[in-house]
mmCIF file of C-alpha atoms and ligand atoms in Angstrom:
data_model
loop_
_atom_site.group_PDB
_atom_site.id
_atom_site.type_symbol
_atom_site.label_atom_id
_atom_site.label_comp_id
_atom_site.label_asym_id
_atom_site.label_seq_id
_atom_site.Cartn_x
_atom_site.Cartn_y
_atom_site.Cartn_z
ATOM 1 C CA MET A 1 106.007 145.007 105.433
ATOM 2 C CA HIS A 2 109.729 146.004 106.586
ATOM 3 C CA ALA A 3 112.980 144.816 105.876
ATOM 4 C CA PRO A 4 115.342 144.180 108.277
ATOM 5 C CA ARG A 5 117.354 147.161 109.864
ATOM 6 C CA GLY A 6 120.317 148.466 107.267
ATOM 7 C CA CYS A 7 119.484 145.538 105.108
ATOM 8 C CA TYR A 8 119.317 146.114 101.178
ATOM 9 C CA ALA A 9 116.146 144.646 100.717
ATOM 10 C CA ARG A 10 113.681 144.733 98.268
ATOM 11 C CA TYR A 11 109.883 143.494 97.538
ATOM 12 C CA HIS A 12 107.574 143.392 94.534
ATOM 13 C CA ILE A 13 104.962 145.192 95.891
ATOM 14 C CA VAL A 14 101.909 147.040 93.700
ATOM 15 C CA LYS A 15 102.680 150.170 95.221
ATOM 16 C CA ASP A 16 99.297 152.247 95.940
ATOM 17 C CA ASN A 17 95.836 150.869 97.336
ATOM 18 C CA ASN A 18 97.818 147.861 98.255
ATOM 19 C CA LYS A 19 94.337 145.519 99.251
ATOM 20 C CA GLU A 20 94.938 142.801 101.864
ATOM 21 C CA MET A 21 93.907 139.498 100.072
ATOM 22 C CA ASP A 22 90.484 138.701 101.525
ATOM 23 C CA GLN A 23 88.929 135.219 100.596
ATOM 24 C CA GLN A 24 86.814 137.346 97.705
ATOM 25 C CA ILE A 25 89.878 138.344 96.239
ATOM 26 C CA THR A 26 91.646 135.278 96.380
ATOM 27 C CA GLU A 27 89.033 133.024 95.100
ATOM 28 C CA GLU A 28 88.569 135.391 92.448
ATOM 29 C CA ILE A 29 92.393 134.923 91.376
ATOM 30 C CA LYS A 30 92.290 131.653 91.645
ATOM 31 C CA ASN A 31 89.358 131.452 89.019
ATOM 32 C CA ILE A 32 91.461 133.607 86.655
ATOM 33 C CA LEU A 33 94.581 131.740 86.879
ATOM 34 C CA GLY A 34 93.050 128.482 86.825
ATOM 35 C CA ILE A 35 91.576 126.921 90.197
ATOM 36 C CA LEU A 36 93.898 123.652 89.730
ATOM 37 C CA ARG A 37 97.044 125.576 88.849
ATOM 38 C CA VAL A 38 97.008 127.717 92.058
ATOM 39 C CA ARG A 39 98.289 126.374 95.790
ATOM 40 C CA GLU A 40 96.981 128.107 98.936
ATOM 41 C CA ASN A 41 99.468 128.219 101.728
ATOM 42 C CA GLU A 42 102.075 127.114 99.602
ATOM 43 C CA SER A 43 105.508 126.688 102.182
ATOM 44 C CA LEU A 44 108.285 128.172 100.116
ATOM 45 C CA SER A 45 111.007 126.177 101.620
ATOM 46 C CA LYS A 46 110.112 124.042 99.034
ATOM 47 C CA HIS A 47 110.782 126.617 96.235
ATOM 48 C CA THR A 48 114.068 128.093 97.648
ATOM 49 C CA TYR A 49 117.310 127.004 97.401
ATOM 50 C CA PHE A 50 117.866 127.704 101.252
ATOM 51 C CA LYS A 51 114.883 125.467 102.161
ATOM 52 C CA ILE A 52 113.807 128.364 104.039
ATOM 53 C CA GLY A 53 110.222 130.286 104.226
ATOM 54 C CA GLY A 54 106.550 130.274 105.691
ATOM 55 C CA PRO A 55 103.751 130.237 103.173
ATOM 56 C CA ALA A 56 102.424 131.991 100.480
ATOM 57 C CA ARG A 57 99.018 132.931 100.529
ATOM 58 C CA LEU A 58 98.656 132.049 96.740
ATOM 59 C CA LEU A 59 101.916 130.345 94.461
ATOM 60 C CA PHE A 60 100.951 129.997 90.758
ATOM 61 C CA GLU A 61 103.717 128.209 88.577
ATOM 62 C CA ALA A 62 103.723 130.245 85.463
ATOM 63 C CA LYS A 63 104.840 127.802 82.448
ATOM 64 C CA SER A 64 105.116 130.459 79.395
ATOM 65 C CA ILE A 65 105.552 134.228 79.252
ATOM 66 C CA GLU A 66 101.421 134.371 78.422
ATOM 67 C CA ASP A 67 101.153 132.786 81.871
ATOM 68 C CA LEU A 68 103.559 134.928 83.690
ATOM 69 C CA LYS A 69 101.416 137.896 81.952
ATOM 70 C CA LEU A 70 98.619 136.979 83.241
ATOM 71 C CA ALA A 71 99.332 136.722 86.799
ATOM 72 C CA LEU A 72 101.305 140.015 86.551
ATOM 73 C CA LYS A 73 97.881 141.806 85.020
ATOM 74 C CA THR A 74 95.946 139.732 87.952
ATOM 75 C CA VAL A 75 97.801 141.167 90.524
ATOM 76 C CA LEU A 76 97.490 144.778 89.020
ATOM 77 C CA GLU A 77 93.936 144.836 88.430
ATOM 78 C CA TYR A 78 93.403 143.163 91.804
ATOM 79 C CA GLN A 79 96.202 145.241 93.511
ATOM 80 C CA VAL A 80 97.758 142.644 95.635
ATOM 81 C CA PRO A 81 101.078 142.392 96.818
ATOM 82 C CA PHE A 82 103.134 140.071 94.972
ATOM 83 C CA VAL A 83 106.333 138.433 93.982
ATOM 84 C CA VAL A 84 108.180 136.667 90.937
ATOM 85 C CA LEU A 85 109.915 133.977 91.872
ATOM 86 C CA GLY A 86 112.945 132.524 89.415
ATOM 87 C CA GLY A 87 114.841 129.582 91.088
ATOM 88 C CA GLY A 88 114.950 130.978 94.833
ATOM 89 C CA ALA A 89 118.824 130.703 94.231
ATOM 90 C CA ASN A 90 118.819 134.314 95.375
ATOM 91 C CA VAL A 91 116.155 134.684 97.984
ATOM 92 C CA LEU A 92 115.469 135.180 101.870
ATOM 93 C CA VAL A 93 112.047 134.138 102.711
ATOM 94 C CA SER A 94 110.131 135.417 105.670
ATOM 95 C CA ASP A 95 109.111 132.625 108.566
ATOM 96 C CA LYS A 96 105.739 134.461 108.080
ATOM 97 C CA GLY A 97 105.789 133.801 104.099
ATOM 98 C CA PHE A 98 104.456 136.075 102.314
ATOM 99 C CA ASP A 99 100.796 137.270 102.137
ATOM 100 C CA GLY A 100 100.181 137.959 98.307
ATOM 101 C CA LEU A 101 100.620 136.001 94.761
ATOM 102 C CA VAL A 102 104.040 134.293 94.434
ATOM 103 C CA VAL A 103 104.813 133.605 90.653
ATOM 104 C CA LYS A 104 107.230 131.259 89.990
ATOM 105 C CA ASN A 105 108.458 131.770 87.409
ATOM 106 C CA ARG A 106 109.061 128.430 84.709
ATOM 107 C CA ALA A 107 108.583 129.702 81.231
ATOM 108 C CA ALA A 108 111.486 128.038 80.052
ATOM 109 C CA GLN A 109 112.228 128.601 76.378
ATOM 110 C CA VAL A 110 115.406 129.072 74.502
ATOM 111 C CA LYS A 111 116.291 129.468 70.718
ATOM 112 C CA LEU A 112 118.469 130.688 68.002
ATOM 113 C CA VAL A 113 116.900 133.909 66.205
ATOM 114 C CA GLY A 114 119.633 135.182 63.931
ATOM 115 C CA ILE A 115 122.984 134.629 63.050
ATOM 116 C CA LYS A 116 125.597 136.965 61.528
ATOM 117 C CA GLY A 117 127.708 135.726 58.695
ATOM 118 C CA THR A 118 127.188 133.387 55.716
ATOM 119 C CA ILE A 119 127.510 129.523 56.163
ATOM 120 C CA ASN A 120 129.666 127.529 53.994
ATOM 121 C CA LYS A 121 129.323 124.300 52.801
ATOM 122 C CA ASN A 122 131.089 122.911 55.807
ATOM 123 C CA GLY A 123 128.701 124.159 57.820
ATOM 124 C CA GLN A 124 130.976 127.042 59.151
ATOM 125 C CA GLY A 125 131.033 130.979 58.395
ATOM 126 C CA ILE A 126 129.074 132.053 61.683
ATOM 127 C CA LYS A 127 130.328 135.330 63.018
ATOM 128 C CA SER A 128 128.105 135.660 65.732
ATOM 129 C CA ALA A 129 124.168 134.606 66.616
ATOM 130 C CA LEU A 130 121.197 136.264 68.432
ATOM 131 C CA VAL A 131 119.690 133.934 71.146
ATOM 132 C CA TRP A 132 116.124 134.863 72.543
ATOM 133 C CA THR A 133 115.515 133.052 75.650
ATOM 134 C CA ALA A 134 111.562 133.378 78.129
ATOM 135 C CA SER A 135 112.744 134.891 81.349
ATOM 136 C CA GLY A 136 112.279 131.771 83.179
ATOM 137 C CA THR A 137 114.729 129.501 81.554
ATOM 138 C CA PRO A 138 117.450 128.270 84.166
ATOM 139 C CA MET A 139 120.625 129.723 83.584
ATOM 140 C CA ASN A 140 122.388 126.553 82.703
ATOM 141 C CA GLN A 141 119.825 125.454 80.221
ATOM 142 C CA LEU A 142 120.948 128.955 78.328
ATOM 143 C CA ALA A 143 125.083 128.172 78.833
ATOM 144 C CA ARG A 144 124.019 124.483 77.608
ATOM 145 C CA PHE A 145 122.249 125.451 74.460
ATOM 146 C CA THR A 146 124.604 127.898 73.707
ATOM 147 C CA ILE A 147 127.861 125.783 74.347
ATOM 148 C CA ASP A 148 125.886 122.984 71.817
ATOM 149 C CA GLN A 149 125.461 125.505 69.454
ATOM 150 C CA GLY A 150 129.302 126.386 69.021
ATOM 151 C CA LEU A 151 128.936 129.924 70.674
ATOM 152 C CA GLU A 152 130.635 131.516 72.905
ATOM 153 C CA GLY A 153 130.426 134.189 75.891
ATOM 154 C CA LEU A 154 127.843 132.469 78.373
ATOM 155 C CA GLU A 155 129.763 129.359 79.047
ATOM 156 C CA PHE A 156 130.561 130.720 82.483
ATOM 157 C CA LEU A 157 126.878 129.925 83.429
ATOM 158 C CA LEU A 158 127.249 126.177 83.385
ATOM 159 C CA SER A 159 125.840 125.235 86.876
ATOM 160 C CA VAL A 160 124.809 128.274 88.200
ATOM 161 C CA PRO A 161 121.538 128.071 89.612
ATOM 162 C CA GLY A 162 118.527 130.526 88.751
ATOM 163 C CA THR A 163 116.597 131.940 85.782
ATOM 164 C CA VAL A 164 117.388 134.430 82.972
ATOM 165 C CA GLY A 165 115.202 136.963 84.715
ATOM 166 C CA GLY A 166 116.830 136.645 88.280
ATOM 167 C CA GLY A 167 120.327 136.573 86.514
ATOM 168 C CA LEU A 168 119.417 139.738 85.126
ATOM 169 C CA LYS A 169 118.674 141.781 88.310
ATOM 170 C CA ILE A 170 121.736 140.791 89.832
ATOM 171 C CA ASN A 171 124.093 140.671 86.487
ATOM 172 C CA ALA A 172 124.744 137.013 87.422
ATOM 173 C CA HIS A 173 128.603 136.696 86.901
ATOM 174 C CA PHE A 174 131.834 134.393 87.716
ATOM 175 C CA GLU A 175 134.985 135.933 87.219
ATOM 176 C CA VAL A 176 134.630 139.285 87.502
ATOM 177 C CA GLU A 177 138.078 140.278 86.420
ATOM 178 C CA ARG A 178 137.305 138.782 83.090
ATOM 179 C CA ALA A 179 134.221 140.372 82.530
ATOM 180 C CA GLU A 180 132.069 137.360 82.719
ATOM 181 C CA PHE A 181 128.361 138.967 83.606
ATOM 182 C CA LEU A 182 125.375 138.096 82.109
ATOM 183 C CA GLY A 183 124.415 141.816 81.054
ATOM 184 C CA ASN A 184 127.519 141.564 79.011
ATOM 185 C CA ARG A 185 125.758 139.683 76.423
ATOM 186 C CA LEU A 186 122.751 141.287 76.728
ATOM 187 C CA VAL A 187 121.038 142.781 73.148
ATOM 188 C CA SER A 188 117.679 143.661 74.552
ATOM 189 C CA ALA A 189 114.758 142.615 76.701
ATOM 190 C CA THR A 190 111.220 142.929 77.579
ATOM 191 C CA LEU A 191 110.020 144.509 80.481
ATOM 192 C CA PHE A 192 106.439 144.149 82.436
ATOM 193 C CA ASP A 193 105.917 147.412 84.279
ATOM 194 C CA PRO A 194 103.971 146.532 87.814
ATOM 195 C CA LYS A 195 103.184 149.804 87.991
ATOM 196 C CA ASN A 196 100.896 150.557 85.017
ATOM 197 C CA GLY A 197 100.745 147.174 83.465
ATOM 198 C CA GLN A 198 102.598 148.873 80.350
ATOM 199 C CA LYS A 199 105.346 146.082 78.332
ATOM 200 C CA LYS A 200 108.011 147.524 76.916
ATOM 201 C CA ASN A 201 111.513 146.522 74.693
ATOM 202 C CA VAL A 202 114.622 147.617 76.409
ATOM 203 C CA ALA A 203 118.245 147.564 74.931
ATOM 204 C CA GLN A 204 120.752 146.813 77.325
ATOM 205 C CA ASP A 205 122.421 150.102 78.363
ATOM 206 C CA TYR A 206 118.513 150.806 80.151
ATOM 207 C CA PHE A 207 119.915 148.462 82.395
ATOM 208 C CA LYS A 208 122.786 149.967 83.504
ATOM 209 C CA PHE A 209 124.320 146.928 84.754
ATOM 210 C CA SER A 210 127.499 146.573 86.825
ATOM 211 C CA TYR A 211 128.872 144.165 89.316
ATOM 212 C CA ASP A 212 125.503 143.041 91.418
ATOM 213 C CA HIS A 213 123.514 145.930 89.991
ATOM 214 C CA SER A 214 121.137 146.666 87.474
ATOM 215 C CA THR A 215 118.143 149.089 86.771
ATOM 216 C CA ILE A 216 115.704 146.697 87.747
ATOM 217 C CA GLN A 217 116.371 146.530 91.312
ATOM 218 C CA ASP A 218 115.531 150.126 91.752
ATOM 219 C CA THR A 219 112.193 149.904 89.396
ATOM 220 C CA ASP A 220 110.865 146.697 90.347
ATOM 221 C CA GLU A 221 109.911 145.989 86.853
ATOM 222 C CA ILE A 222 109.763 142.103 85.603
ATOM 223 C CA VAL A 223 111.576 140.457 82.571
ATOM 224 C CA LEU A 224 109.790 138.696 80.554
ATOM 225 C CA ASP A 225 112.265 137.892 77.803
ATOM 226 C CA ALA A 226 115.802 138.523 77.087
ATOM 227 C CA THR A 227 117.760 138.344 73.947
ATOM 228 C CA PHE A 228 122.086 138.151 74.169
ATOM 229 C CA ARG A 229 124.409 138.454 71.304
ATOM 230 C CA LEU A 230 127.162 135.717 71.419
ATOM 231 C CA ASP A 231 130.048 135.009 69.032
ATOM 232 C CA ALA A 232 131.031 132.070 67.274
ATOM 233 C CA ALA A 233 133.753 130.038 68.594
ATOM 234 C CA GLN A 234 136.603 128.646 66.798
ATOM 235 C CA ASP A 235 136.490 124.968 68.602
ATOM 236 C CA LYS A 236 133.118 123.930 70.430
ATOM 237 C CA ALA A 237 135.006 121.252 72.364
ATOM 238 C CA VAL A 238 137.523 124.086 73.908
ATOM 239 C CA LEU A 239 134.163 125.578 75.098
ATOM 240 C CA TRP A 240 132.973 122.791 76.918
ATOM 241 C CA GLN A 241 136.200 122.458 78.526
ATOM 242 C CA LYS A 242 136.408 126.006 79.331
ATOM 243 C CA ALA A 243 132.859 125.835 81.144
ATOM 244 C CA MET A 244 133.850 122.627 82.832
ATOM 245 C CA GLU A 245 136.836 124.165 84.462
ATOM 246 C CA GLY A 246 134.317 126.898 85.666
ATOM 247 C CA VAL A 247 131.958 123.946 87.522
ATOM 248 C CA LYS A 248 135.165 122.398 88.876
ATOM 249 C CA ARG A 249 136.597 125.300 90.270
ATOM 250 C CA ARG A 250 132.957 126.313 91.918
ATOM 251 C CA ASN A 251 132.746 122.988 93.254
ATOM 252 C CA ALA A 252 135.822 123.175 94.908
ATOM 253 C CA GLU A 253 135.241 126.816 96.355
ATOM 254 C CA GLN A 254 131.516 126.539 97.185
ATOM 255 C CA PRO A 255 129.834 124.346 99.404
ATOM 256 C CA ILE A 256 128.134 121.351 97.522
ATOM 257 C CA GLY A 257 124.494 119.821 97.987
ATOM 258 C CA ILE A 258 123.771 121.868 101.105
ATOM 259 C CA ALA A 259 120.839 124.136 101.337
ATOM 260 C CA CYS A 260 122.268 127.866 100.607
ATOM 261 C CA SER A 261 121.402 130.613 99.094
ATOM 262 C CA GLY A 262 124.901 131.535 97.349
ATOM 263 C CA CYS A 263 127.111 134.627 98.290
ATOM 264 C CA THR A 264 125.152 136.490 101.091
ATOM 265 C CA PHE A 265 127.292 139.720 100.517
ATOM 266 C CA ARG A 266 128.565 141.807 97.650
ATOM 267 C CA ASN A 267 132.160 141.976 97.257
ATOM 268 C CA ILE A 268 133.675 145.066 98.944
ATOM 269 C CA ASN A 269 134.864 148.024 96.649
ATOM 270 C CA HIS A 270 138.283 148.397 95.363
ATOM 271 C CA LYS A 271 138.695 151.192 97.288
ATOM 272 C CA ASP A 272 137.962 149.974 100.505
ATOM 273 C CA ALA A 273 140.400 146.865 99.684
ATOM 274 C CA ILE A 274 143.005 149.813 99.491
ATOM 275 C CA ARG A 275 142.367 151.061 102.678
ATOM 276 C CA LEU A 276 142.123 148.015 103.965
ATOM 277 C CA SER A 277 145.301 146.355 102.806
ATOM 278 C CA THR A 278 143.822 143.165 101.834
ATOM 279 C CA PRO A 279 146.322 140.704 100.825
ATOM 280 C CA ASN A 280 146.570 141.169 96.733
ATOM 281 C CA LEU A 281 143.814 143.651 97.419
ATOM 282 C CA THR A 282 141.039 141.179 97.241
ATOM 283 C CA THR A 283 137.558 142.594 97.331
ATOM 284 C CA SER A 284 136.297 139.331 98.740
ATOM 285 C CA THR A 285 133.884 139.736 101.418
ATOM 286 C CA GLY A 286 134.936 135.990 102.288
ATOM 287 C CA TYR A 287 138.082 136.663 103.012
ATOM 288 C CA ILE A 288 136.853 139.884 105.268
ATOM 289 C CA ILE A 289 134.228 137.550 107.295
ATOM 290 C CA GLU A 290 136.849 135.046 107.266
ATOM 291 C CA SER A 291 139.302 137.549 108.767
ATOM 292 C CA LEU A 292 136.743 138.360 112.014
ATOM 293 C CA GLY A 293 136.744 134.813 112.866
ATOM 294 C CA LEU A 294 133.293 134.280 112.089
ATOM 295 C CA LYS A 295 133.778 131.289 109.626
ATOM 296 C CA GLY A 296 131.837 128.173 111.288
ATOM 297 C CA THR A 297 129.629 130.504 113.627
ATOM 298 C CA LYS A 298 126.253 129.297 113.986
ATOM 299 C CA ILE A 299 122.904 130.407 114.830
ATOM 300 C CA GLY A 300 119.966 128.163 115.490
ATOM 301 C CA GLY A 301 120.186 126.115 112.415
ATOM 302 C CA ALA A 302 122.216 128.835 110.501
ATOM 303 C CA GLN A 303 125.738 128.569 109.829
ATOM 304 C CA VAL A 304 128.698 130.630 108.206
ATOM 305 C CA SER A 305 129.862 127.981 106.085
ATOM 306 C CA GLU A 306 133.507 126.729 106.869
ATOM 307 C CA HIS A 307 134.240 126.102 103.367
ATOM 308 C CA HIS A 308 133.220 129.852 101.813
ATOM 309 C CA ALA A 309 132.791 132.068 104.790
ATOM 310 C CA ASN A 310 130.348 134.356 102.313
ATOM 311 C CA PHE A 311 128.040 131.562 102.308
ATOM 312 C CA ILE A 312 125.532 131.275 105.013
ATOM 313 C CA ILE A 313 124.024 127.592 105.070
ATOM 314 C CA ASN A 314 121.064 126.040 106.483
ATOM 315 C CA THR A 315 122.631 123.207 108.483
ATOM 316 C CA ALA A 316 119.091 121.652 109.363
ATOM 317 C CA GLU A 317 115.776 123.864 109.986
ATOM 318 C CA ALA A 318 117.065 126.744 109.890
ATOM 319 C CA LYS A 319 114.933 129.534 110.234
ATOM 320 C CA ALA A 320 115.142 132.880 108.406
ATOM 321 C CA ALA A 321 115.083 134.588 111.592
ATOM 322 C CA ASP A 322 118.649 132.641 112.574
ATOM 323 C CA VAL A 323 119.943 133.706 109.005
ATOM 324 C CA ILE A 324 118.993 137.540 109.972
ATOM 325 C CA LYS A 325 120.628 137.172 113.448
ATOM 326 C CA LEU A 326 123.804 136.081 111.660
ATOM 327 C CA ILE A 327 123.575 138.517 108.661
ATOM 328 C CA ASN A 328 122.833 141.152 111.129
ATOM 329 C CA LEU A 329 125.938 140.062 113.391
ATOM 330 C CA ILE A 330 128.681 139.812 110.583
ATOM 331 C CA LYS A 331 127.367 143.343 109.380
ATOM 332 C CA VAL A 332 127.953 144.840 112.761
ATOM 333 C CA LYS A 333 131.421 143.366 112.959
ATOM 334 C CA ALA A 334 132.631 144.593 109.823
ATOM 335 C CA LYS A 335 131.584 148.160 110.951
ATOM 336 C CA GLN A 336 133.014 147.933 114.284
ATOM 337 C CA THR A 337 136.201 146.109 113.039
ATOM 338 C CA TYR A 338 136.798 147.913 109.273
ATOM 339 C CA GLY A 339 134.467 150.786 108.765
ATOM 340 C CA LEU A 340 132.391 148.435 106.241
ATOM 341 C CA ASP A 341 128.951 148.878 105.458
ATOM 342 C CA LEU A 342 128.504 145.276 103.899
ATOM 343 C CA LYS A 343 125.585 145.077 101.399
ATOM 344 C CA GLU A 344 123.076 142.038 101.002
ATOM 345 C CA GLU A 345 123.293 140.061 97.855
ATOM 346 C CA ILE A 346 120.662 138.110 98.788
ATOM 347 C CA PHE A 347 116.857 139.652 98.200
ATOM 348 C CA TYR A 348 114.343 139.798 100.975
ATOM 349 C CA ILE A 349 111.003 138.696 100.574
ATOM 350 C CA GLY A 350 108.366 138.890 103.249
ATOM 351 C CA ASP A 351 107.651 140.563 106.451
ATOM 352 C CA PHE A 352 110.472 140.888 108.746
ATOM 353 C CA ASP A 353 109.698 142.958 111.446
HETATM 354 C C1 FAD B 1 124.836 127.195 95.302
HETATM 355 C C2 FAD B 1 125.161 128.683 94.565
HETATM 356 C C3 FAD B 1 125.757 128.644 93.601
HETATM 357 C C4 FAD B 1 125.392 130.312 93.021
HETATM 358 N N1 FAD B 1 126.854 130.669 91.909
HETATM 359 C C5 FAD B 1 126.558 131.927 91.525
HETATM 360 C C6 FAD B 1 127.413 132.313 90.665
HETATM 361 O O1 FAD B 1 128.506 131.601 90.623
HETATM 362 N N2 FAD B 1 127.724 133.616 90.056
HETATM 363 C C7 FAD B 1 126.229 134.346 90.284
HETATM 364 O O2 FAD B 1 125.990 135.319 89.847
HETATM 365 N N3 FAD B 1 125.254 133.906 91.458
HETATM 366 C C8 FAD B 1 125.503 132.788 91.851
HETATM 367 N N4 FAD B 1 124.657 131.895 92.574
HETATM 368 C C9 FAD B 1 123.408 133.055 92.932
HETATM 369 C C10 FAD B 1 121.854 133.029 92.260
HETATM 370 O O3 FAD B 1 122.595 131.353 91.446
HETATM 371 C C11 FAD B 1 121.747 133.628 91.175
HETATM 372 O O4 FAD B 1 121.680 134.947 92.235
HETATM 373 C C12 FAD B 1 120.841 134.149 90.088
HETATM 374 O O5 FAD B 1 120.676 135.082 89.369
HETATM 375 C C13 FAD B 1 119.179 133.959 91.048
HETATM 376 O O6 FAD B 1 118.412 134.084 90.061
HETATM 377 P P1 FAD B 1 116.659 133.188 90.294
HETATM 378 O O7 FAD B 1 116.063 132.915 89.091
HETATM 379 O O8 FAD B 1 116.910 132.120 91.041
HETATM 380 O O9 FAD B 1 116.600 134.701 91.304
HETATM 381 P P2 FAD B 1 115.622 134.162 92.457
HETATM 382 O O10 FAD B 1 116.430 134.195 93.653
HETATM 383 O O11 FAD B 1 114.328 133.440 92.081
HETATM 384 O O12 FAD B 1 114.695 135.655 92.904
HETATM 385 C C14 FAD B 1 116.055 136.798 93.182
HETATM 386 C C15 FAD B 1 115.543 138.228 92.959
HETATM 387 O O13 FAD B 1 115.169 138.390 91.444
HETATM 388 C C16 FAD B 1 113.929 138.555 91.325
HETATM 389 N N5 FAD B 1 113.194 138.110 89.858
HETATM 390 C C17 FAD B 1 113.463 136.867 89.571
HETATM 391 N N6 FAD B 1 112.706 136.616 88.380
HETATM 392 C C18 FAD B 1 112.450 137.837 87.495
HETATM 393 C C19 FAD B 1 112.181 138.398 86.567
HETATM 394 N N7 FAD B 1 111.631 137.261 85.607
HETATM 395 N N8 FAD B 1 111.912 139.666 86.248
HETATM 396 C C20 FAD B 1 112.456 140.378 87.403
HETATM 397 N N9 FAD B 1 112.908 140.079 88.831
HETATM 398 C C21 FAD B 1 112.861 138.903 88.910
HETATM 399 C C22 FAD B 1 113.098 138.125 92.215
HETATM 400 O O14 FAD B 1 112.117 138.891 92.866
HETATM 401 C C23 FAD B 1 113.850 138.639 93.846
HETATM 402 O O15 FAD B 1 113.905 139.824 93.961
HETATM 403 C C24 FAD B 1 124.881 130.975 93.750
HETATM 404 C C25 FAD B 1 123.268 130.546 94.123
HETATM 405 C C26 FAD B 1 123.579 129.132 95.077
HETATM 406 C C27 FAD B 1 122.196 128.565 95.565
#
């Protein structure tokens, strides 16, 4: 399997003894995970926000952490290629699909597991609280839960697509300058290492979070669950208002109701913004793409959004190959014109030869 040249691409592949998925292995995996719960040749376009992607040899929906662990142990035992898909909001899947097991993580659960402070007779007095989530919990659900509990710190995730697991891998964020990162609130997480099948509980510092980065992008470990610490808010109504303002801003700035995978590229770094004297030293890659005159550029069914140039949209029946061509065009122009090496925010799944 190969990533597009020069792309920042990652796959979840069991590293050694990577076996072909022959029919016998396929049947054995289906028997272990449940014949009626495993779909063969399922189109991945149905499972991604881009609405792009060929078939998965096998697709299994994990509805609990136990399901997720069983699927991961099974791929380890059979040494077959696998990928964990969360919401499918930050991936581009190859037109050839994925020749292995796709585990769609729908293990969604969120609960309060601890509080700091003393509750008085008015139900007040809590200082902070710990919130536990299964990794397939939609970030939007986590945001709603925490706001409802009067807890502050993750309200910026309201309406952000994707799951907690996918969010921790990219360190999901909204206003970077206000330090609105998912990872900032993490206390600990349980990870599964697909190289040896070991589970471990790690603290926040293990992830080495920064903008669009966490350690699990390098280790390919899978998040099973995560615990966050949040502060008690003065006023729940103010929290809702703040969250809704974020939703309004996103709706105004991003293309809405159109198939896409969010921002395609990571923002440029501050040093490059100074070197290029961008307006107000913006690090926005959307600005860079727009200034290259590429807004609206179309290849096949894929187009650089007229609304936000860092979004590539699927206007109709786009192929992954169209998106790749557009990505490469943007990268080449950014390099030639500004000397920039743009890096993708999206992750690639499958074979892009
Ligand atoms: C319209 C739109 C708007 C968006 N706006 C924002 C925004 O404001 N802020 C923002 O940060 N992002 C935004 N995004 C991007 C997206 O919401 C985030 O990147 C999100 O974290 C993706 O989560 P996911 O579960 O969908 O991941 P997926 O797309 O399913 O997967 C992404 C990567 O994470 C891996 N992965 C998934 N689950 C796990 C797990 N449990 N353990 C380990 N690895 C895992 C996958 O294998 C893949 O490599 C937007 C996307 C869209 C489509």
